[in-house]
Tab-separated table of C-alpha atoms and ligand atoms in Angstrom:
chain	number	residue	atom	x	y	z
A	155	MET	CA	90.314	40.733	-148.969
A	156	PRO	CA	93.545	42.289	-150.143
A	157	LYS	CA	96.495	39.990	-150.394
A	158	LYS	CA	100.008	40.815	-149.392
A	159	ARG	CA	101.495	38.497	-151.970
A	160	LYS	CA	99.963	37.181	-155.149
A	161	ASN	CA	101.206	33.673	-154.461
A	162	ARG	CA	100.694	33.907	-150.672
A	163	GLY	CA	104.386	33.250	-150.162
A	164	ARG	CA	104.270	29.797	-151.647
A	165	ALA	CA	103.765	28.051	-154.944
A	166	LYS	CA	100.377	26.552	-154.173
A	167	ARG	CA	97.765	27.157	-156.824
A	168	LYS	CA	94.052	27.185	-156.418
A	169	GLY	CA	92.694	23.691	-156.058
A	170	LYS	CA	96.116	22.127	-155.836
A	171	GLY	CA	95.455	20.524	-152.509
A	172	ARG	CA	97.967	19.484	-149.940
A	173	GLU	CA	101.559	18.749	-150.611
A	174	GLY	CA	104.279	17.063	-148.653
A	175	TYR	CA	106.609	18.594	-146.179
A	176	THR	CA	110.342	18.966	-146.014
A	177	TYR	CA	112.682	19.981	-143.295
A	178	CYS	CA	114.825	23.080	-143.337
A	179	SER	CA	118.448	22.092	-143.915
A	180	ASN	CA	119.580	24.657	-141.397
A	181	CYS	CA	117.190	24.693	-138.459
A	182	GLY	CA	115.160	21.567	-139.135
A	183	ALA	CA	111.789	23.293	-139.176
A	184	ARG	CA	109.008	21.395	-140.912
A	185	ILE	CA	107.856	23.421	-143.910
A	186	PRO	CA	105.530	22.850	-146.865
A	187	ARG	CA	107.544	21.701	-149.876
A	188	ASP	CA	106.322	24.520	-152.099
A	189	LYS	CA	107.104	27.153	-149.510
A	190	ALA	CA	110.667	26.024	-148.997
A	191	ILE	CA	113.381	28.062	-150.649
A	192	ARG	CA	115.435	25.675	-152.710
A	193	VAL	CA	119.083	26.375	-153.397
A	194	GLU	CA	121.166	24.279	-155.752
A	195	ARG	CA	124.897	24.660	-155.754
A	196	TRP	CA	127.754	22.879	-157.472
A	197	VAL	CA	130.327	22.233	-154.833
A	198	SER	CA	133.799	20.979	-155.487
A	199	LEU	CA	135.201	18.425	-153.112
A	200	VAL	CA	138.673	19.828	-153.611
A	201	ASP	CA	140.028	22.882	-151.861
A	202	ARG	CA	139.607	26.004	-153.986
A	203	GLN	CA	143.290	26.863	-154.135
A	204	LEU	CA	144.213	23.315	-155.049
A	205	GLU	CA	141.425	23.137	-157.618
A	206	LYS	CA	142.831	26.134	-159.461
A	207	GLU	CA	146.230	24.536	-159.739
A	208	LEU	CA	144.856	21.190	-160.808
A	209	LYS	CA	142.728	22.844	-163.469
A	210	LYS	CA	145.787	24.588	-164.829
A	211	GLN	CA	147.327	21.182	-165.349
A	212	GLY	CA	144.222	20.042	-167.150
A	213	ALA	CA	142.683	17.804	-164.535
A	214	VAL	CA	138.979	17.078	-164.488
A	215	ILE	CA	137.615	17.775	-161.046
A	216	PHE	CA	134.467	16.153	-159.820
A	217	ARG	CA	131.820	18.548	-158.632
A	218	LYS	CA	128.925	17.581	-156.505
A	219	LYS	CA	125.462	19.086	-156.676
A	220	VAL	CA	124.222	20.139	-153.282
A	221	VAL	CA	120.542	20.866	-152.860
A	222	LYS	CA	119.409	22.667	-149.771
A	223	GLU	CA	115.957	23.658	-148.748
A	224	TYR	CA	115.575	26.518	-146.335
A	225	CYS	CA	112.646	27.813	-144.380
A	226	VAL	CA	111.755	31.446	-144.983
A	227	SER	CA	113.375	32.767	-141.834
A	228	CYS	CA	116.660	30.959	-142.522
A	229	ALA	CA	116.685	32.095	-146.154
A	230	VAL	CA	116.249	35.681	-145.026
A	231	HIS	CA	118.916	35.284	-142.375
A	232	TYR	CA	121.479	33.956	-144.843
A	233	GLY	CA	120.651	36.548	-147.498
A	234	ILE	CA	119.229	34.107	-150.024
A	235	VAL	CA	116.011	36.096	-150.232
A	236	ARG	CA	115.341	39.593	-149.040
A	237	ILE	CA	112.372	41.204	-147.423
A	238	GLY	CA	111.022	44.641	-148.092
A	239	GLY	CA	107.986	46.644	-149.000
A	240	TYR	CA	106.012	46.141	-152.169
A	241	ALA	CA	107.732	48.997	-153.997
A	242	GLU	CA	111.142	47.694	-153.038
A	243	ARG	CA	110.361	44.223	-154.252
A	244	LEU	CA	108.940	45.585	-157.483
A	245	ALA	CA	112.075	47.621	-158.122
A	246	ARG	CA	114.232	44.556	-157.507
A	247	GLU	CA	112.229	42.482	-159.951
A	248	GLU	CA	112.572	45.090	-162.670
A	249	THR	CA	116.332	45.276	-162.497
B	501	ZN	ZN1	115.248	27.095	-141.099
């Protein structure tokens, strides 16, 4: 049977078995952990404008790591991943 995606849209290998679930940080949908789209961002607790000025004065600003896991539909909606035909995806991977 032909496959649409080599990895079937998730990171589950042959014989890997079941894995736990997580919840989408946006809509709360229950999704397999390996299917979730994980986004890590360093977020400053200080306002951006203020941070710039403080940095100019040589202050060290604490930055927090925020990890979010999205379901596929939310990731597509927020532009984290994009959909498209095989050729389109291939072209994106090359560049
Ligand atoms: Zn979601």
